[in-house]
Tab-separated table of C-alpha atoms in Angstrom:
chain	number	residue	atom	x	y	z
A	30	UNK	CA	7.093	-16.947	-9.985
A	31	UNK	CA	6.012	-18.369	-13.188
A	32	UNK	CA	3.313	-15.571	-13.708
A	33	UNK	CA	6.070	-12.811	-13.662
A	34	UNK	CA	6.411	-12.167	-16.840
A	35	UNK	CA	6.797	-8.485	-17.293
A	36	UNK	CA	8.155	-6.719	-19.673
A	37	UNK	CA	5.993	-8.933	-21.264
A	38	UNK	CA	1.762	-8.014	-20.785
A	39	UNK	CA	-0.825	-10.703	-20.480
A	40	UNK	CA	-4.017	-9.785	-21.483
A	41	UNK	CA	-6.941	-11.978	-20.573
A	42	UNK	CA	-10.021	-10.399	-22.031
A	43	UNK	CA	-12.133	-12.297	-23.888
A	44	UNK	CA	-11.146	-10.670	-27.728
A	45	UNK	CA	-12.359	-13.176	-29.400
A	46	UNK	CA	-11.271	-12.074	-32.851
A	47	UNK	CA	-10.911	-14.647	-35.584
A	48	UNK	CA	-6.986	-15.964	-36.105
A	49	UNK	CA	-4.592	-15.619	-38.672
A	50	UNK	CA	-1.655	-17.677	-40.035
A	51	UNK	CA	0.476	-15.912	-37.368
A	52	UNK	CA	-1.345	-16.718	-34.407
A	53	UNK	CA	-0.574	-18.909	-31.842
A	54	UNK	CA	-2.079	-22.799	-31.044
A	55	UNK	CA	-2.409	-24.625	-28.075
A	56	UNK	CA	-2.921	-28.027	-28.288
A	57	UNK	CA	-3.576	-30.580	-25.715
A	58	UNK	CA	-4.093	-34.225	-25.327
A	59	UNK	CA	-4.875	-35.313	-21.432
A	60	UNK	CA	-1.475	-33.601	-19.694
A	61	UNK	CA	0.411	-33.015	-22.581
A	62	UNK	CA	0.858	-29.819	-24.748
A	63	UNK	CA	1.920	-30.108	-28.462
A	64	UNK	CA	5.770	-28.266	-29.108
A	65	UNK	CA	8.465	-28.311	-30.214
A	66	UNK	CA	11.894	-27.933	-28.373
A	67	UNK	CA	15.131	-26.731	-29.132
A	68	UNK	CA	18.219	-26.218	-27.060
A	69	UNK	CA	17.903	-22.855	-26.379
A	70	UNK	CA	13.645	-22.171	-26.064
A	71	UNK	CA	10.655	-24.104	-26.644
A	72	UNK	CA	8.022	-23.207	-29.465
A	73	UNK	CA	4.054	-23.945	-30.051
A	74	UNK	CA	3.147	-24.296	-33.575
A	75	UNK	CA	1.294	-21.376	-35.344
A	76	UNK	CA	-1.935	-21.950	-37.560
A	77	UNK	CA	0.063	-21.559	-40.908
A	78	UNK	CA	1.918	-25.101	-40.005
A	79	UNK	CA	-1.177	-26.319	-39.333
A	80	UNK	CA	-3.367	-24.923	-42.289
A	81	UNK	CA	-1.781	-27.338	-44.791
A	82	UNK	CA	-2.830	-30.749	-43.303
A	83	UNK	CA	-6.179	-29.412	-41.012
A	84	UNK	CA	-8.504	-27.807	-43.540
A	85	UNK	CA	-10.867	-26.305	-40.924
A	86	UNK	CA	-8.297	-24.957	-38.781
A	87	UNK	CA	-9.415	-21.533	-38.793
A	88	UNK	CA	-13.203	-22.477	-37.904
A	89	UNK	CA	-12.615	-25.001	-35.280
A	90	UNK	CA	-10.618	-23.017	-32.168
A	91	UNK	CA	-11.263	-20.654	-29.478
A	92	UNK	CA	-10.041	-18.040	-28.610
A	93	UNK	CA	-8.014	-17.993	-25.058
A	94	UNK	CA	-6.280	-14.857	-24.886
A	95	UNK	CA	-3.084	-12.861	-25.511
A	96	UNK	CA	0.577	-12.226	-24.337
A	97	UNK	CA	2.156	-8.912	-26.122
A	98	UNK	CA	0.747	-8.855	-29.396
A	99	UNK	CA	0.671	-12.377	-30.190
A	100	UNK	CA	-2.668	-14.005	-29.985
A	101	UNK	CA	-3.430	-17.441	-28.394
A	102	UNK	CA	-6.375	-19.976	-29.892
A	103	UNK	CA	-7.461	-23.734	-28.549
A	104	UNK	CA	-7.456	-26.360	-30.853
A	105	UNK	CA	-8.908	-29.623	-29.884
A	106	UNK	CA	-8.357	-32.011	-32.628
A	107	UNK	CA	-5.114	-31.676	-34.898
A	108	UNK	CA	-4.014	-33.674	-37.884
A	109	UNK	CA	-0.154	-33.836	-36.664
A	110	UNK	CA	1.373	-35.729	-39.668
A	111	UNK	CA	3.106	-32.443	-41.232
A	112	UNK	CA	4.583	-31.815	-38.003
A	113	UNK	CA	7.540	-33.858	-37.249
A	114	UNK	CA	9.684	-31.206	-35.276
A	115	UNK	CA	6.793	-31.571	-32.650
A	116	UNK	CA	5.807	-33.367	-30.250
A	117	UNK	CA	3.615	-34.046	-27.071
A	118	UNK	CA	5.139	-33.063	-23.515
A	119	UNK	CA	3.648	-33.430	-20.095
A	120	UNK	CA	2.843	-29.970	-18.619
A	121	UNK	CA	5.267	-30.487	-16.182
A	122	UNK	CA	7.929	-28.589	-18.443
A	123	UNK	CA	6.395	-25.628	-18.296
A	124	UNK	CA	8.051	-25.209	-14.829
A	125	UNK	CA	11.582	-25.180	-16.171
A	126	UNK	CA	11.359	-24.490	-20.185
A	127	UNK	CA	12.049	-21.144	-21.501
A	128	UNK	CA	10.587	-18.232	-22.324
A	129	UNK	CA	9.025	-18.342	-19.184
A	130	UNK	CA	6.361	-15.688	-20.736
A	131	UNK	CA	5.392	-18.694	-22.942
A	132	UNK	CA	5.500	-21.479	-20.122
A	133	UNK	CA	3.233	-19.141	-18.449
A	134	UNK	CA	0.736	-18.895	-21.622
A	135	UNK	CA	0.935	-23.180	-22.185
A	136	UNK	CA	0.002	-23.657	-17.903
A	137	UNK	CA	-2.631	-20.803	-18.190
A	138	UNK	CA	-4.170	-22.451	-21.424
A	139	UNK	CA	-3.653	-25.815	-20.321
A	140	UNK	CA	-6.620	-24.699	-17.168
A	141	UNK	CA	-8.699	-22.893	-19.618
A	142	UNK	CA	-8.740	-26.373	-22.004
A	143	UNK	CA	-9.422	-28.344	-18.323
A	144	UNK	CA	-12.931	-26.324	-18.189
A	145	UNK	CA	-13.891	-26.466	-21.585
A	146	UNK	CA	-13.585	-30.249	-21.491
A	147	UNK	CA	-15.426	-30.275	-18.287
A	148	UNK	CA	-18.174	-28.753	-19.271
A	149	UNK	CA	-19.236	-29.628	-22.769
A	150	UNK	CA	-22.708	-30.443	-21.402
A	151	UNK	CA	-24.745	-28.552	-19.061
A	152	UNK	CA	-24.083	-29.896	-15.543
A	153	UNK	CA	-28.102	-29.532	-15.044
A	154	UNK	CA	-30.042	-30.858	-17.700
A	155	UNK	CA	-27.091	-32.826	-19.782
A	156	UNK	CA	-27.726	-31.042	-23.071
A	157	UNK	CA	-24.566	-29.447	-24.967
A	158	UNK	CA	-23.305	-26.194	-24.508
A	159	UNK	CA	-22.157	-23.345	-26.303
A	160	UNK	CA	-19.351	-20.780	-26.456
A	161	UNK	CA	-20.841	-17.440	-25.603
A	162	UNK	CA	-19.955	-14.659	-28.148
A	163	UNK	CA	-19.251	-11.920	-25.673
A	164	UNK	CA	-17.853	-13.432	-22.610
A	165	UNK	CA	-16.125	-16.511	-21.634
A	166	UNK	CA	-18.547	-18.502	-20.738
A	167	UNK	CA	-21.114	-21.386	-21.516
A	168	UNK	CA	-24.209	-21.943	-22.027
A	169	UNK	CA	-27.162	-24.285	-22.029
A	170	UNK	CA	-29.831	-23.054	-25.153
A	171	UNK	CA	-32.251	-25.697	-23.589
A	172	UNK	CA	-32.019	-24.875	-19.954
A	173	UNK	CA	-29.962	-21.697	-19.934
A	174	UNK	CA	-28.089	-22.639	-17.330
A	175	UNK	CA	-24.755	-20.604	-17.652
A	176	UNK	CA	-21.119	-22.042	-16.871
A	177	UNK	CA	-17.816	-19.560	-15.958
A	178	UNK	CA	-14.772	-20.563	-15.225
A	179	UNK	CA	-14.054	-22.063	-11.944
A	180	UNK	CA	-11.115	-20.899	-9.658
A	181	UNK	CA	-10.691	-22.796	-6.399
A	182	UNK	CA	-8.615	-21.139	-3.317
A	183	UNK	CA	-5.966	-22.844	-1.773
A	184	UNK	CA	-3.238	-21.807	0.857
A	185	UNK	CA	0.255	-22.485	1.047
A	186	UNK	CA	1.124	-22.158	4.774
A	187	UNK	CA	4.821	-21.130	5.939
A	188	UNK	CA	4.805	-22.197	9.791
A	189	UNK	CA	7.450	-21.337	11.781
A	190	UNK	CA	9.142	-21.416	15.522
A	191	UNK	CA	12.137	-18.880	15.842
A	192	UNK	CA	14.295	-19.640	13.704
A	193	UNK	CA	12.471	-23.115	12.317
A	194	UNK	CA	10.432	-24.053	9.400
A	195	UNK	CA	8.512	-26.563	9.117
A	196	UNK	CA	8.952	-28.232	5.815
A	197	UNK	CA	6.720	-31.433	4.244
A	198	UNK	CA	6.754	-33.683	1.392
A	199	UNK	CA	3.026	-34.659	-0.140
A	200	UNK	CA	2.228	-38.626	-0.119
A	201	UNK	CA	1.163	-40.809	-3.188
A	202	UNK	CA	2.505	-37.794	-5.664
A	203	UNK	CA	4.899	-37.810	-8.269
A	204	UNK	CA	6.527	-34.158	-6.389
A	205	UNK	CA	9.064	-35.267	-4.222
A	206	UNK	CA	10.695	-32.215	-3.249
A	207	UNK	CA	10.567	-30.220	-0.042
A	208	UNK	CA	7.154	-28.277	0.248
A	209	UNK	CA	5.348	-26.180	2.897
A	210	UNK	CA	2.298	-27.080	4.131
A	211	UNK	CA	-1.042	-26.369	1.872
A	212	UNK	CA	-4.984	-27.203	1.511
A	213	UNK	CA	-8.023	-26.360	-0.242
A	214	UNK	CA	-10.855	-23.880	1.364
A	215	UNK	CA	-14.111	-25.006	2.560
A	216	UNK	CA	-17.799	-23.985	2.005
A	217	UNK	CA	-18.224	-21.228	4.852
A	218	UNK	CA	-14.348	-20.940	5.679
A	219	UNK	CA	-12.181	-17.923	5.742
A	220	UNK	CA	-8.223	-18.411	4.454
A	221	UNK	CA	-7.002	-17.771	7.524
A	222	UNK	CA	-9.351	-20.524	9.272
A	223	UNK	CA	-8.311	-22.662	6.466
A	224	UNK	CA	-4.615	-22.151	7.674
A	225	UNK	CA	-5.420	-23.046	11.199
A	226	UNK	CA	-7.037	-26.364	10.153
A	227	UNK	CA	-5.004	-27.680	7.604
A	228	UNK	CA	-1.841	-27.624	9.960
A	229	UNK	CA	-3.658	-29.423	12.770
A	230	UNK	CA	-5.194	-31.829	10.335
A	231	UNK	CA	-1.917	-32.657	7.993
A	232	UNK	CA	0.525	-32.238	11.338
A	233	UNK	CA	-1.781	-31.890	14.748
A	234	UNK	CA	-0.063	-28.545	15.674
A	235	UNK	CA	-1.840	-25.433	16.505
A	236	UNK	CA	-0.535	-22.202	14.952
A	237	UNK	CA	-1.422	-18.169	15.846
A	238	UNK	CA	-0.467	-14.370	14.151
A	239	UNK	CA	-1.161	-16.119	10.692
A	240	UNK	CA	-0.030	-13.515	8.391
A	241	UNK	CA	-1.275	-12.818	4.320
A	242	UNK	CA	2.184	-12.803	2.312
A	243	UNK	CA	1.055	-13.017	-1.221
A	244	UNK	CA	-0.869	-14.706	-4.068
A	245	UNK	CA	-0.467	-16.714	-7.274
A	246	UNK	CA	-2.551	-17.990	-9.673
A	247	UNK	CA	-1.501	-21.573	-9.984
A	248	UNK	CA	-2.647	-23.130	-13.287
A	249	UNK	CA	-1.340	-26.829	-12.962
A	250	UNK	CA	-4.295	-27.462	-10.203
A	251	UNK	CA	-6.586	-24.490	-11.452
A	252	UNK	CA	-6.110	-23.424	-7.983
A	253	UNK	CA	-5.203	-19.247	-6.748
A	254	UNK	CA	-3.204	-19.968	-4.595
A	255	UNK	CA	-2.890	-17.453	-1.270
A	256	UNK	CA	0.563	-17.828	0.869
A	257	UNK	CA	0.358	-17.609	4.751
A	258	UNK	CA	3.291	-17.111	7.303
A	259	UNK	CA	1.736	-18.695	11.246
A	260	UNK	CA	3.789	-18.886	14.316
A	261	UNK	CA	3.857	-22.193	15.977
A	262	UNK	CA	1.342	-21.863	19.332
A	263	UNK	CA	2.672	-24.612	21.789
A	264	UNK	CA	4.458	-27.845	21.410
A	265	UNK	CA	6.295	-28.313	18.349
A	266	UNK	CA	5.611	-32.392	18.142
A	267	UNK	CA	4.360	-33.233	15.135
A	268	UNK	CA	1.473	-35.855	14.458
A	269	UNK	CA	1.344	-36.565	10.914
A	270	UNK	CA	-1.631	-37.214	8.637
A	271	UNK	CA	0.163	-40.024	6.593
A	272	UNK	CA	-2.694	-40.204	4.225
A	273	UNK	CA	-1.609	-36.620	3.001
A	274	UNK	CA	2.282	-36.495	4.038
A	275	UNK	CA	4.936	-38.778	3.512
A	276	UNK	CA	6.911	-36.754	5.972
A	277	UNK	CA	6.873	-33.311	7.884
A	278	UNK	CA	10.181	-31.701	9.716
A	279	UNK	CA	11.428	-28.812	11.384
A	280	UNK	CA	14.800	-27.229	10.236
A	281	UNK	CA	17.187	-24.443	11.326
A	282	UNK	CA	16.558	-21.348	8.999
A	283	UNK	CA	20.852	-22.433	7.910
A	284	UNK	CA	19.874	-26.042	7.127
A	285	UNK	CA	17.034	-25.625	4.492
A	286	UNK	CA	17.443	-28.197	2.199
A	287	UNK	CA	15.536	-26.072	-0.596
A	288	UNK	CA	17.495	-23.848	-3.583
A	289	UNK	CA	15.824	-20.973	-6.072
A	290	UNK	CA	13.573	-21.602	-8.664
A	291	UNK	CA	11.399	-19.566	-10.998
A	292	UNK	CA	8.107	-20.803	-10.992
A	293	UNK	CA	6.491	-21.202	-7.214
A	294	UNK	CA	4.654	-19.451	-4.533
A	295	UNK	CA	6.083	-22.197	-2.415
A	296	UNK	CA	9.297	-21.902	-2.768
A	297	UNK	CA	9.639	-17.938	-2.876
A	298	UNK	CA	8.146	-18.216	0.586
A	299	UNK	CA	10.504	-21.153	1.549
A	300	UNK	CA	13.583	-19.291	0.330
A	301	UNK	CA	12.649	-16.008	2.117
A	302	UNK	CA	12.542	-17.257	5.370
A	303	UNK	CA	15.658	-19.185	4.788
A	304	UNK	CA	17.413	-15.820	4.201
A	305	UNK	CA	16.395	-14.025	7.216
A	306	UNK	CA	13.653	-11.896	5.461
């Protein structure tokens, strides 16, 4: 999955230590991610190719943390005129780019830049906030209110009958491909009652032993996302929700129309039922 990055370590304490022309800038308009792209890996720009044309680069960032020994910084406004090798890509390429350690770092800073732009004023009284020195987190000097970054649990839910999975494709997104069933968790909900209504709701079947597999943090959504295996309990007709699904089918664990790929919860779960595990 995209976080498994190892031998490479991802530290996310909150250092944060001023930069230096060697470290590391993320840079983000709306869904897109400033980089540049060659044939063989993808790079983000460093502050020394910014320093030249952005004379308060190295007062105007923060901090967001660090892979290895490289250390990564946010920078919201960038004069981009001395750098023509880069350019803006959706942050949809960090499921297939390469390294995957720095995919991972572009998702995970992409949600970090999602809250700070979310919450430049304090959701109570309206007045700005500020970074705190010690933590990550933001506050309100008039109110105090305090703001931390938000994490919202989702499941991705694996049902099955024998040797049948049920597979789905979402509605009115631009993901087309196969996908298991998923939802967010209510106020006053455990995961695993979460699993149980989200597959009547999105398909009207009922579903029993619902099983933990594993988790992953999933940054495109800001979501942790916590995979489920459930046996089918009764009748197998499905009633779709067509406001969520374009489609839901069963198929025989030999006709899974799915194939590897690096970066999902999803589709690890997909591709270990379809080979017998």
């Amino acid at each position: 999955m995209i976080q498994d990055i190892a031998p490479h370590h991802f530290d996310n304490a909150y250092h944060p230590v001023p930069p230096d022309g060697d470290s590391i800038v993320l840079c983000y308009e709306g869904r897109t991610c400033l980089m540049k792209k060659t044939e063989e890996e993808f790079l983000f720009p460093r502050l020394a190719d910014l320093e030249k044309d952005n004379k308060d680069i190295y007062k105007n960032y923060t901090y967001l943390f660090q892979i290895d020994e490289e250390r990564y910084y946010l920078v919201t406004e960038v004069n981009r005129e001395g750098l023509s090798d880069f350019t803006m890509e959706d942050i949809s390429v960090f499921r297939q780019v390469d390294p995957q350690h720095r995919a991972f770092a572009g998702i995970t800073g992409y949600q970090l830049y999602q809250w700070y732009q979310a919450h430049r004023y304090c959701g109570r009284c309206g007045y700005p906030t500020k970074q705190d020195v010690r933590e990550r987190m933001l506050y309100c000097e008039k109110c105090r209110s305090m703001e931390y970054p938000k994490i919202c649990p989702a499941v991705i839910i694996a049902v099955t009958d024998g040797n049948r999975l049920l597979l789905s494709k979402y509605a009115g997104r631009e993901y087309k491909k196969y996908a298991l069933l998923a939802g967010y968790t209510e106020i006053g909900e455990t995961m695993e009652e979460t699993v149980a209504r989200e597959v009547m709701e999105e398909v009207g079947l009922r579903v029993k032993n619902i099983r933990y597999y594993k988790s992953q943090p999933w940054a495109f959504s800001g979501t942790i996302l916590m995979g489920f295996y459930c046996d089918l309990d009764g009748s197998g007709e499905i009633r779709l929700d067509e406001e969520e699904l374009a489609l839901a089918e069963w198929f025989e664990r030999e006709e899974i129309p799915v194939e590897p790929s690096r970066d999902s919860l999803t589709n690890e779960m997909i591709m270990r039922f379809k080979n017998g595990n």
